[in-house]
Coordinates of C-alpha atoms in Angstrom, one line a residue:
Chain E
M1 CA 0.0 0.0 0.0
T2 CA 1.6 3.3 -1.0
K3 CA 1.9 6.1 1.4
S4 CA -0.7 8.9 1.0
T5 CA 0.5 12.0 -0.9
L6 CA -2.9 13.7 -1.0
P7 CA -2.8 17.3 0.2
R8 CA -4.2 17.6 3.7
K9 CA -7.1 19.8 2.9
Y10 CA -8.4 17.4 0.3
F11 CA -7.8 14.5 2.6
L12 CA -9.9 16.3 5.3
M13 CA -12.6 17.1 2.8
H14 CA -12.8 13.5 1.7
L15 CA -12.7 12.4 5.3
I16 CA -15.7 14.6 6.2
V17 CA -17.6 13.4 3.2
F18 CA -16.9 9.8 4.1
A19 CA -17.7 10.2 7.8
F20 CA -21.0 11.6 6.7
V21 CA -21.6 8.8 4.2
V22 CA -20.5 6.0 6.5
G23 CA -22.4 7.5 9.4
V24 CA -25.7 7.8 7.6
F25 CA -25.2 4.4 6.1
T26 CA -24.7 2.9 9.5
I27 CA -27.7 4.7 11.0
D28 CA -29.7 3.5 8.0
Y29 CA -28.6 0.0 8.7
I30 CA -29.4 0.3 12.4
T31 CA -32.9 1.6 11.5
V32 CA -33.4 -1.2 9.1
I33 CA -32.3 -3.8 11.6
I34 CA -34.6 -2.3 14.3
K35 CA -37.5 -2.4 11.9
F36 CA -36.5 -5.9 11.0
G37 CA -36.4 -6.8 14.7
E38 CA -39.9 -5.3 15.3
A39 CA -41.2 -7.4 12.5
V40 CA -39.6 -10.5 14.0
I41 CA -40.9 -10.0 17.5
G42 CA -44.3 -9.1 16.1
T43 CA -44.7 -5.4 17.1
N44 CA -44.9 -4.6 13.5
S45 CA -47.2 -6.6 11.4
K46 CA -45.9 -5.4 8.1
P47 CA -44.0 -8.0 6.0
I48 CA -40.2 -7.8 6.4
A49 CA -39.7 -7.9 2.7
N50 CA -41.2 -4.4 2.5
Y51 CA -38.4 -3.0 4.6
I52 CA -35.5 -5.0 3.4
R53 CA -35.4 -6.1 -0.1
F54 CA -31.9 -7.2 -0.2
L55 CA -31.0 -9.8 -2.7
P56 CA -31.2 -13.2 -1.0
F57 CA -34.6 -12.7 0.7
D58 CA -36.6 -12.9 -2.4
F59 CA -35.0 -16.0 -3.5
F60 CA -37.2 -17.8 -1.1
G61 CA -40.9 -17.6 -0.8
W62 CA -42.8 -15.7 1.8
E63 CA -43.8 -18.8 3.8
L64 CA -40.2 -19.9 3.9
K65 CA -39.1 -16.5 5.0
K66 CA -41.2 -16.7 8.1
L67 CA -39.2 -19.7 9.1
I68 CA -35.8 -18.3 8.6
H69 CA -35.9 -15.0 10.4
F70 CA -32.6 -15.7 12.1
F71 CA -31.0 -16.8 8.9
S72 CA -32.2 -13.5 7.4
I73 CA -30.6 -11.5 10.1
I74 CA -27.3 -13.3 9.4
L75 CA -27.6 -12.6 5.7
N76 CA -28.3 -9.0 6.4
G77 CA -25.1 -8.8 8.5
I78 CA -23.1 -10.4 5.7
I79 CA -24.4 -8.0 3.2
S80 CA -23.8 -5.1 5.5
L81 CA -20.2 -6.3 5.9
Y82 CA -19.9 -6.7 2.1
F83 CA -20.9 -3.0 1.6
S84 CA -18.8 -1.9 4.5
I85 CA -15.7 -3.4 3.0
G86 CA -16.6 -1.6 -0.2
I87 CA -16.6 1.6 1.8
I88 CA -13.2 0.8 3.2
G89 CA -12.0 0.0 -0.3
A90 CA -13.2 3.4 -1.6
F91 CA -11.7 5.2 1.4
N92 CA -8.4 3.4 0.8
S93 CA -8.5 4.4 -2.9
I94 CA -9.0 8.1 -2.0
I95 CA -6.1 8.0 0.4
N96 CA -3.9 6.4 -2.2
K97 CA -5.1 8.8 -5.0
K98 CA -6.2 5.8 -7.0
Y99 CA -9.3 4.8 -8.9
N100 CA -10.8 8.2 -8.8
L101 CA -13.5 7.3 -11.2
L102 CA -14.6 4.3 -9.3
T103 CA -14.4 6.1 -6.1
S104 CA -16.6 8.9 -7.4
F105 CA -19.0 6.3 -8.8
F106 CA -19.2 4.8 -5.4
I107 CA -19.7 8.2 -3.7
A108 CA -22.4 9.2 -6.2
T109 CA -24.3 6.0 -5.6
F110 CA -24.0 6.5 -1.9
I111 CA -25.3 10.1 -2.1
Q112 CA -28.3 8.7 -3.9
T113 CA -28.6 6.0 -1.3
I114 CA -28.6 8.6 1.5
L115 CA -31.2 10.8 -0.2
L116 CA -33.4 7.9 -0.9
G117 CA -32.8 6.5 2.6
L118 CA -33.8 9.8 4.1
G119 CA -36.8 9.9 1.9
V120 CA -37.9 6.5 3.1
L121 CA -37.3 7.2 6.7
I122 CA -38.9 10.7 6.8
F123 CA -41.6 10.5 4.2
E124 CA -42.0 6.7 4.2
T125 CA -42.0 6.6 0.4
R126 CA -40.4 4.5 -2.3
V127 CA -39.0 1.7 -0.2
Y128 CA -39.2 -0.1 -3.5
L129 CA -36.8 2.2 -5.3
Y130 CA -34.6 2.6 -2.3
S131 CA -33.7 -1.0 -2.6
K132 CA -32.8 -0.7 -6.2
I133 CA -29.8 1.6 -5.6
Y134 CA -28.2 -1.3 -3.8
Y135 CA -28.3 -3.3 -6.9
L136 CA -26.3 -0.6 -8.7
L137 CA -24.0 -0.2 -5.8
F138 CA -23.2 -3.9 -6.0
Y139 CA -21.0 -3.4 -9.0
P140 CA -18.5 -0.9 -7.7
T141 CA -18.6 -2.6 -4.3
T142 CA -17.4 -5.8 -5.8
I143 CA -14.5 -4.1 -7.4
F144 CA -13.6 -2.4 -4.2
L145 CA -13.9 -5.6 -2.3
W146 CA -11.4 -7.1 -4.7
I147 CA -9.0 -4.2 -4.2
F148 CA -9.3 -4.5 -0.5
F149 CA -8.4 -8.2 -0.6
K150 CA -5.6 -7.4 -3.0
D151 CA -4.1 -4.9 -0.7
I152 CA -4.3 -7.3 2.2
S153 CA -2.6 -10.0 0.2
I154 CA 0.1 -7.5 -0.7
K155 CA 0.6 -6.7 2.9
C156 CA 0.8 -10.4 3.8
K157 CA 3.2 -11.0 1.0
M158 CA 0.9 -13.5 -0.5
V159 CA 0.6 -12.1 -4.0
H160 CA 3.8 -13.5 -5.5
A161 CA 3.0 -17.0 -4.2
I162 CA -0.5 -16.9 -5.6
K163 CA 0.5 -15.4 -8.9
S164 CA 3.1 -18.0 -9.6
S165 CA 0.9 -20.9 -8.7
A166 CA -0.7 -22.4 -11.9
K167 CA -2.5 -25.0 -9.8
F168 CA -4.1 -22.2 -7.7
K169 CA -5.2 -20.4 -10.8
S170 CA -6.8 -23.5 -12.3
V171 CA -8.7 -24.3 -9.0
L172 CA -9.8 -20.7 -8.8
L173 CA -11.1 -20.7 -12.4
L174 CA -12.9 -24.0 -11.8
L175 CA -14.5 -22.6 -8.6
L176 CA -15.6 -19.4 -10.4
V177 CA -17.3 -21.2 -13.3
S178 CA -18.9 -23.8 -11.0
G179 CA -20.0 -21.0 -8.7
V180 CA -22.0 -19.4 -11.6
L181 CA -23.7 -22.6 -12.5
L182 CA -24.3 -23.5 -8.9
S183 CA -26.0 -20.2 -8.0
N184 CA -28.3 -20.7 -11.0
Y185 CA -29.2 -24.1 -9.7
I186 CA -29.7 -22.9 -6.2
M187 CA -32.0 -20.2 -7.6
S188 CA -34.2 -22.8 -9.2
I189 CA -34.3 -24.9 -6.1
G190 CA -35.2 -21.8 -4.0
I191 CA -38.0 -20.8 -6.3
Q192 CA -39.4 -24.3 -6.6
S193 CA -39.4 -24.9 -2.9
T194 CA -41.9 -22.1 -2.4
G195 CA -44.4 -23.7 -4.7
H196 CA -44.1 -20.9 -7.2
K197 CA -43.9 -21.8 -10.8
E198 CA -40.7 -20.4 -12.1
L199 CA -42.2 -19.3 -15.4
V200 CA -44.8 -16.6 -15.5
I201 CA -45.5 -17.2 -19.2
T202 CA -45.1 -20.7 -20.3
P203 CA -46.5 -22.0 -23.6
D204 CA -49.6 -23.2 -21.7
Q205 CA -50.0 -19.8 -20.0
Y206 CA -49.4 -18.1 -23.2
D207 CA -52.4 -19.9 -24.6
V208 CA -54.7 -19.0 -21.7
S209 CA -53.7 -15.4 -22.0
I210 CA -56.4 -13.5 -23.8
W211 CA -55.2 -11.9 -26.9
V212 CA -57.4 -9.3 -28.4
K213 CA -55.3 -8.0 -31.2
D214 CA -57.3 -9.4 -34.1
N215 CA -60.6 -9.6 -32.2
L216 CA -60.9 -6.0 -31.1
Q217 CA -63.3 -3.6 -32.5
K218 CA -64.2 -0.4 -30.6
G219 CA -66.2 -1.3 -27.6
N220 CA -66.6 -4.9 -28.7
I221 CA -64.1 -7.3 -27.3
T222 CA -63.9 -10.9 -28.1
C223 CA -62.0 -12.7 -25.5
L224 CA -60.4 -16.0 -26.6
G225 CA -61.2 -18.6 -24.0
G226 CA -63.4 -16.4 -21.9
V227 CA -62.5 -14.2 -18.9
P228 CA -61.2 -16.1 -16.0
E229 CA -62.7 -15.5 -12.6
T230 CA -59.4 -14.6 -10.9
L231 CA -57.4 -12.6 -13.3
W232 CA -54.3 -10.4 -13.5
F233 CA -54.4 -8.1 -16.4
Y234 CA -52.2 -5.5 -17.8
A235 CA -53.4 -3.4 -20.7
I236 CA -51.9 -0.6 -22.7
S237 CA -54.7 1.5 -24.1
N238 CA -54.1 4.8 -25.9
K239 CA -50.5 5.1 -24.6
T240 CA -51.7 4.5 -21.0
A241 CA -51.1 1.4 -18.9
I242 CA -54.0 0.0 -17.0
S243 CA -53.3 -2.7 -14.5
T244 CA -55.1 -4.6 -11.8
E245 CA -54.1 -3.6 -8.4
T246 CA -52.2 -6.7 -7.1
T247 CA -53.5 -6.5 -3.6
H248 CA -53.0 -9.3 -1.1
G249 CA -56.4 -10.8 -1.4
F250 CA -58.2 -10.7 -4.7
S251 CA -61.4 -8.9 -4.6
D252 CA -63.8 -10.2 -7.1
D253 CA -65.6 -6.8 -7.1
I254 CA -62.6 -4.8 -8.0
L255 CA -60.9 -6.8 -10.7
P256 CA -63.8 -7.2 -13.1
L257 CA -64.7 -3.6 -12.6
K258 CA -61.2 -2.5 -13.9
F259 CA -61.5 -4.9 -16.7
T260 CA -64.9 -3.7 -17.6
E261 CA -63.7 -0.1 -17.5
W262 CA -61.0 -0.9 -19.9
K263 CA -63.3 -2.9 -22.2
S264 CA -65.6 0.0 -22.5
S265 CA -62.9 2.4 -23.7
A266 CA -60.7 0.0 -25.6
V267 CA -59.5 1.0 -29.1
K268 CA -57.8 -0.8 -31.9
G269 CA -54.1 -1.2 -31.2
D270 CA -54.5 -1.9 -27.5
V271 CA -52.3 -4.6 -26.1
V272 CA -53.6 -6.6 -23.2
I273 CA -52.2 -9.5 -21.2
I274 CA -54.6 -11.4 -19.0
L275 CA -53.3 -14.2 -16.8
D276 CA -55.5 -16.5 -15.0
T277 CA -54.1 -16.4 -11.5
D278 CA -55.4 -19.8 -10.7
K279 CA -53.3 -21.2 -13.4
V280 CA -50.4 -18.8 -13.2
N281 CA -49.0 -18.9 -9.8
V282 CA -47.3 -15.5 -9.6
D283 CA -46.0 -14.0 -6.5
L284 CA -48.3 -11.1 -5.7
D285 CA -47.8 -10.7 -2.0
E286 CA -44.6 -8.8 -2.0
F287 CA -45.9 -6.2 -4.4
E288 CA -48.7 -5.3 -2.2
I289 CA -47.1 -2.2 -0.7
M290 CA -45.5 -1.1 -4.0
Y291 CA -48.8 -1.1 -5.8
K292 CA -50.8 0.4 -3.0
K293 CA -48.5 3.3 -2.3
E294 CA -47.4 4.3 -5.7
M295 CA -47.8 3.9 -9.4
L296 CA -45.9 1.5 -11.4
W297 CA -43.6 4.3 -12.3
S298 CA -43.4 7.9 -11.3
Chain A
M1 CA -37.9 -7.0 -41.7
L2 CA -35.4 -5.8 -44.3
L3 CA -35.8 -2.2 -43.2
E4 CA -35.2 -3.1 -39.6
L5 CA -32.1 -5.2 -40.4
L6 CA -30.8 -2.2 -42.4
I7 CA -31.5 0.1 -39.5
I8 CA -29.5 -2.2 -37.1
M9 CA -26.6 -2.6 -39.5
I10 CA -26.3 1.1 -40.5
G11 CA -27.0 2.1 -36.9
I12 CA -24.1 0.0 -35.6
F13 CA -21.8 1.1 -38.4
T14 CA -22.7 4.7 -37.6
S15 CA -22.0 4.2 -33.9
Y16 CA -18.7 2.5 -34.8
L17 CA -17.6 5.5 -36.9
F18 CA -18.8 7.8 -34.2
I19 CA -16.7 6.2 -31.4
R20 CA -13.7 5.7 -33.8
C21 CA -13.7 9.5 -34.5
I22 CA -14.0 10.6 -30.9
Y23 CA -11.9 7.9 -29.2
P24 CA -9.4 6.7 -31.9
T25 CA -7.2 4.9 -29.4
Q26 CA -9.8 2.5 -28.1
T27 CA -9.1 -1.2 -28.5
L28 CA -11.2 -3.5 -30.6
I29 CA -13.3 -5.0 -27.8
K30 CA -14.0 -1.6 -26.2
L31 CA -14.8 -0.2 -29.6
F32 CA -17.3 -3.0 -30.1
L33 CA -19.0 -2.6 -26.7
S34 CA -19.0 1.1 -26.9
S35 CA -20.6 1.0 -30.4
T36 CA -23.3 -1.4 -29.1
T37 CA -24.1 1.0 -26.3
I38 CA -24.1 4.1 -28.5
F39 CA -26.3 2.4 -31.1
M40 CA -28.9 1.5 -28.4
C41 CA -28.8 5.0 -27.0
L42 CA -29.0 6.7 -30.5
M43 CA -31.9 4.5 -31.2
I44 CA -33.6 5.7 -28.0
L45 CA -32.8 9.3 -28.8
I46 CA -34.1 9.1 -32.4
G47 CA -37.1 7.1 -31.2
Y48 CA -37.9 9.9 -28.8
V49 CA -37.6 12.6 -31.4
L50 CA -39.8 10.8 -33.9
N51 CA -42.4 10.0 -31.3
F52 CA -42.4 13.6 -30.2
F53 CA -43.3 14.7 -33.8
G54 CA -45.8 12.0 -34.2
L55 CA -43.8 10.0 -36.7
P56 CA -43.6 6.2 -36.8
L57 CA -40.7 4.9 -34.7
I58 CA -39.1 2.1 -36.6
S59 CA -39.4 3.3 -40.2
K60 CA -37.5 4.9 -43.0
N61 CA -37.2 8.0 -40.9
T62 CA -35.0 6.1 -38.4
L63 CA -32.7 5.0 -41.2
I64 CA -32.5 8.5 -42.6
F65 CA -31.5 9.8 -39.1
F66 CA -28.7 7.2 -38.9
L67 CA -27.5 8.0 -42.4
L68 CA -27.4 11.7 -41.7
I69 CA -25.4 11.2 -38.5
C70 CA -23.1 8.9 -40.5
I71 CA -22.6 11.5 -43.2
M72 CA -22.0 14.2 -40.7
I73 CA -19.3 12.1 -39.0
L74 CA -17.6 11.4 -42.3
I75 CA -17.6 15.0 -43.4
K76 CA -16.6 16.5 -40.1
N77 CA -14.0 14.2 -38.6
K78 CA -12.7 11.5 -40.9
D79 CA -9.0 11.8 -40.1
N80 CA -9.2 9.5 -37.1
L81 CA -10.8 6.7 -39.2
Y82 CA -7.5 6.1 -41.0
Q83 CA -5.8 5.1 -37.8
K84 CA -5.2 1.5 -37.3
V85 CA -7.5 -0.2 -34.8
R86 CA -5.7 -1.5 -31.8
I87 CA -6.3 -5.2 -31.3
D88 CA -6.5 -6.5 -27.7
D89 CA -4.0 -9.1 -26.8
R90 CA -5.1 -12.7 -26.9
Y91 CA -5.5 -13.1 -23.2
N92 CA -8.0 -10.2 -23.0
I93 CA -10.0 -11.5 -26.0
F94 CA -10.1 -14.9 -24.5
S95 CA -11.2 -13.5 -21.1
F96 CA -14.0 -11.5 -22.6
I97 CA -15.2 -14.5 -24.7
F98 CA -14.9 -16.8 -21.7
I99 CA -17.0 -14.5 -19.4
F100 CA -19.6 -14.0 -22.1
I101 CA -19.9 -17.7 -22.9
V102 CA -20.1 -18.9 -19.3
G103 CA -22.6 -16.2 -18.4
F104 CA -24.7 -16.6 -21.4
I105 CA -25.0 -20.3 -21.2
S106 CA -25.7 -20.4 -17.5
Y107 CA -28.4 -17.7 -17.8
I108 CA -30.0 -18.9 -21.0
F109 CA -30.1 -22.5 -19.9
P110 CA -33.4 -22.3 -17.8
I111 CA -35.4 -20.9 -20.7
L112 CA -34.4 -23.6 -23.3
P113 CA -35.9 -24.7 -25.6
S114 CA -38.8 -22.3 -25.6
L115 CA -36.9 -19.0 -25.1
L116 CA -40.0 -17.8 -23.2
P117 CA -39.1 -15.5 -20.3
V118 CA -38.5 -16.9 -16.8
S119 CA -39.5 -15.0 -13.7
R120 CA -42.0 -15.4 -10.9
N121 CA -43.0 -11.9 -11.2
V122 CA -45.7 -10.2 -13.2
D123 CA -43.2 -7.5 -14.3
S124 CA -42.1 -9.8 -17.1
A125 CA -45.7 -9.8 -18.5
A126 CA -45.9 -6.0 -18.1
H127 CA -42.6 -5.4 -19.9
F128 CA -43.7 -7.8 -22.6
A129 CA -46.9 -5.8 -23.1
M130 CA -44.8 -2.6 -23.5
V131 CA -42.6 -4.2 -26.2
K132 CA -45.6 -5.6 -27.9
Y133 CA -47.3 -2.2 -27.9
I134 CA -44.3 -0.7 -29.7
V135 CA -44.2 -3.5 -32.2
E136 CA -47.9 -3.4 -33.0
N137 CA -48.4 0.4 -33.0
N138 CA -44.9 1.8 -33.8
I139 CA -45.4 4.5 -31.2
L140 CA -44.2 5.0 -27.6
M141 CA -46.3 5.0 -24.5
L142 CA -45.1 8.6 -23.9
H143 CA -47.5 11.4 -23.8
N144 CA -46.0 14.5 -25.4
T145 CA -46.5 16.7 -22.5
L146 CA -44.0 19.3 -21.1
G147 CA -43.0 17.0 -18.3
S148 CA -42.3 14.1 -20.6
F149 CA -39.9 16.2 -22.6
I150 CA -37.7 16.7 -19.6
V151 CA -38.1 13.4 -17.8
P152 CA -40.4 10.7 -19.0
N153 CA -43.7 10.8 -17.2
D154 CA -44.4 7.3 -18.2
Y155 CA -42.4 4.2 -17.9
P156 CA -39.0 4.7 -19.6
F157 CA -39.0 3.0 -23.0
G158 CA -35.3 2.3 -23.7
F159 CA -35.2 -1.4 -23.3
H160 CA -38.6 -1.9 -24.9
L161 CA -37.8 0.1 -28.0
N162 CA -34.5 -1.8 -28.6
A163 CA -36.3 -5.1 -28.0
A164 CA -39.1 -4.1 -30.4
L165 CA -36.5 -3.3 -33.1
I166 CA -34.8 -6.6 -32.8
S167 CA -38.1 -8.4 -32.8
K168 CA -39.1 -6.7 -36.0
A169 CA -35.8 -7.3 -37.6
L170 CA -35.8 -11.0 -36.9
N171 CA -39.6 -11.2 -37.5
V172 CA -40.1 -13.0 -34.2
E173 CA -42.7 -12.4 -31.6
P174 CA -41.2 -10.1 -28.9
I175 CA -42.0 -12.7 -26.2
Y176 CA -39.1 -14.8 -27.6
I177 CA -36.7 -11.8 -27.8
I178 CA -37.0 -10.0 -24.4
Y179 CA -35.3 -12.6 -22.2
P180 CA -32.4 -13.4 -24.5
L181 CA -31.8 -9.7 -24.9
A182 CA -31.9 -9.2 -21.1
V183 CA -29.4 -12.0 -20.7
F184 CA -27.2 -10.5 -23.4
I185 CA -27.2 -7.1 -21.7
A186 CA -26.6 -8.6 -18.2
V187 CA -23.6 -10.6 -19.4
L188 CA -22.2 -7.7 -21.4
T189 CA -22.4 -5.6 -18.2
V190 CA -20.1 -8.1 -16.5
C191 CA -17.7 -8.0 -19.5
L192 CA -17.7 -4.2 -19.0
I193 CA -16.7 -4.6 -15.4
Y194 CA -13.8 -6.8 -16.5
G195 CA -12.9 -4.1 -19.0
I196 CA -12.9 -1.4 -16.3
I197 CA -10.7 -3.5 -14.0
V198 CA -8.2 -4.3 -16.7
E199 CA -8.0 -0.8 -18.1
S200 CA -7.8 0.9 -14.7
K201 CA -5.0 -1.6 -13.8
I202 CA -6.8 -2.5 -10.6
S203 CA -5.9 -6.0 -11.0
N204 CA -3.9 -8.2 -13.5
R205 CA -5.8 -9.8 -16.3
F206 CA -6.3 -13.2 -14.6
F207 CA -7.4 -11.9 -11.2
G208 CA -9.6 -9.4 -12.9
L209 CA -11.8 -12.4 -13.7
V210 CA -12.6 -12.9 -10.0
P211 CA -14.8 -9.9 -9.4
A212 CA -16.4 -10.4 -12.8
F213 CA -17.4 -13.9 -11.9
I214 CA -18.5 -12.9 -8.4
I215 CA -21.0 -10.6 -10.1
L216 CA -22.0 -13.4 -12.5
A217 CA -22.3 -16.0 -9.7
F218 CA -23.8 -13.7 -7.1
F219 CA -27.4 -13.3 -7.2
L220 CA -27.8 -9.9 -8.7
P221 CA -28.1 -10.3 -12.4
I222 CA -29.8 -13.7 -12.0
Y223 CA -32.1 -12.1 -9.5
M224 CA -32.9 -9.1 -11.7
I225 CA -33.6 -10.9 -14.9
R226 CA -34.6 -14.4 -13.8
V227 CA -36.6 -13.9 -10.7
M228 CA -38.0 -10.5 -11.0
G229 CA -38.1 -9.6 -14.6
W230 CA -36.5 -6.2 -14.1
W231 CA -35.2 -6.0 -17.6
S232 CA -35.3 -2.2 -17.8
M233 CA -33.2 -2.0 -14.7
A234 CA -30.7 -4.4 -16.1
F235 CA -30.5 -2.3 -19.2
G236 CA -30.1 0.9 -17.1
I237 CA -27.2 -0.7 -15.2
F238 CA -25.6 -1.8 -18.5
L239 CA -25.7 1.9 -19.7
V240 CA -24.3 3.2 -16.4
I241 CA -21.4 0.8 -16.3
S242 CA -20.7 1.4 -20.0
F243 CA -20.7 5.2 -19.1
I244 CA -18.1 4.5 -16.5
W245 CA -15.8 2.5 -18.8
I246 CA -16.0 5.1 -21.6
S247 CA -15.5 8.0 -19.2
I248 CA -12.0 6.5 -18.3
D249 CA -10.9 7.8 -21.7
Y250 CA -12.4 11.2 -21.0
L251 CA -10.8 11.6 -17.6
E252 CA -7.4 10.6 -19.0
N253 CA -7.6 13.3 -21.6
P254 CA -10.5 15.6 -21.1
R255 CA -11.8 17.3 -24.2
I256 CA -15.3 18.6 -24.8
S257 CA -15.8 16.5 -27.9
K258 CA -15.2 13.4 -25.8
L259 CA -18.3 14.3 -23.7
I260 CA -20.6 13.8 -26.6
P261 CA -20.9 10.0 -26.4
L262 CA -21.2 10.3 -22.6
I263 CA -24.1 12.8 -23.1
I264 CA -25.7 10.4 -25.5
I265 CA -25.4 7.5 -23.0
E266 CA -26.8 9.8 -20.3
I267 CA -29.8 10.5 -22.4
G268 CA -30.1 6.8 -22.9
V269 CA -30.1 6.2 -19.2
I270 CA -32.7 8.9 -18.7
F271 CA -35.1 7.2 -21.1
S272 CA -34.2 3.7 -19.9
Y273 CA -34.0 3.9 -16.2
T274 CA -34.5 7.5 -15.2
F275 CA -33.7 6.7 -11.6
F276 CA -30.0 6.0 -12.4
S277 CA -29.4 9.1 -14.5
I278 CA -28.4 11.3 -11.5
N279 CA -25.8 8.8 -10.5
S280 CA -23.7 9.0 -13.7
T281 CA -23.9 12.8 -13.8
I282 CA -22.5 13.1 -10.3
D283 CA -20.0 10.5 -11.2
I284 CA -18.4 12.3 -14.1
V285 CA -18.4 15.6 -12.3
S286 CA -16.8 14.4 -9.1
G287 CA -14.5 12.1 -11.0
N288 CA -13.2 15.1 -13.0
N289 CA -12.8 17.1 -9.8
D290 CA -10.9 14.3 -8.2
K291 CA -8.5 14.3 -11.1
I292 CA -7.9 18.0 -10.8
N293 CA -7.4 17.7 -7.1
S294 CA -4.9 15.0 -7.6
S295 CA -2.8 17.0 -10.0
T296 CA -2.6 20.1 -7.8

């Protein structure tokens, strides 16, 4: 690790920025964990997934998640650590005047995270989008994580030994490739264990979807196969998306009403997808808050 | 079908010339990846303009736009085109191909042989409807209001427009296009990460594979495209990471002309995943400042 040659005032400036970033980040995590704890002990009846939407939680179904609270906390800790190491990596880069672009990318993403985090905490909005910034953050974090380990290995004088070992390289390559394949496999197992079908639109479901393209005249809709009793539908009519509200429990009163509304105003060129939710076992629970609180996009 | 194929070919050629003129020192792989990004972003930009004036999106107008850009580049700045293209060394080429093949096979495997999208989420159906709408009607879902001129009021259309173009060019139902396209984009993003690592000399070429494979093996891209059907988001991330890689050239030798491709990508991000656009703006500004600070 090279010695810092950064002028003191810039170093202090970066330090203040990072203290702020790390501080807010930590507070944010504590808040999330507290909310998570509330959900676990039952003082908060809202689903955990609405607060924390980190990657691994959604691999398993809702029922399974109820059983693995403790496991979820551990996972949350691991991911916190992952991002924290990323912060150290970024901090390290700034001190060493290296990787300015990546560092700024990281800072930029963090600033967004903070703004969104504050928005979530103060105004209780857009939990859904807040989570998405983490997905973007994942990319620079991984690079910084690697830099961090590289610096450690240089310190421990391990680099030369590792670099010169062909056997080590072969094993590492094998592990990397098998890791990609394995994670795909685990994903399939995780989804299947919940009882969800992995495919939303399979050839069967494609057939039961109601296509109106060639059967649509103004105000006169011919539905192929008839309207299912329980339906999810997404229509684009006159440049506007109309969708069923995917609430927790289907209300037979609401869904046909929306559908009827669309039918009465349908014009040629509308695209509509209708899925029979009895046949298509899509996961609607976790989108309850998202669809209730906000539009699909705003 | 022929028109759409022509649009793709001329569009990619135009983007190639464009990148060659502005960044003549780029290596072959970076040139290819940058051209792909610029083509998709130019398509978005042209699509937006045509839609704003009520003209059909994928039509002769699109082709004319690309041809005009192509001619302008050739007239304005053709000197750089005579320079020899730098070919990446064998190791880099092998690494890029290796990442791409492993990623593509492992991600595409679950949808074989049907090529229908996998996800447990209704988002995949919604995105499919948006692509289908463009294919059928040749217009965007945007309402031409004042707000949509600045930031799209409606769902950003970048991914859908490009998917619709490919669907039309291959004359295949968009339902069979969207997932392979999302996989292609997700895997290219990982290739971009490898490119950033190698070019920034963060790691040597072999060990640069490790973070790339961590991203591939970790849940994120699989989660985004396979579980949730967040294809627009995957596309947005692709553009942001591409922005980072291209901006390395800019930060090494800042010139105003070098900002043009970055601005085009930024517009692409705005119309693909508006949410991420702030990020890349802060990134280039603070990145530039950091460089200035370092040199003082």
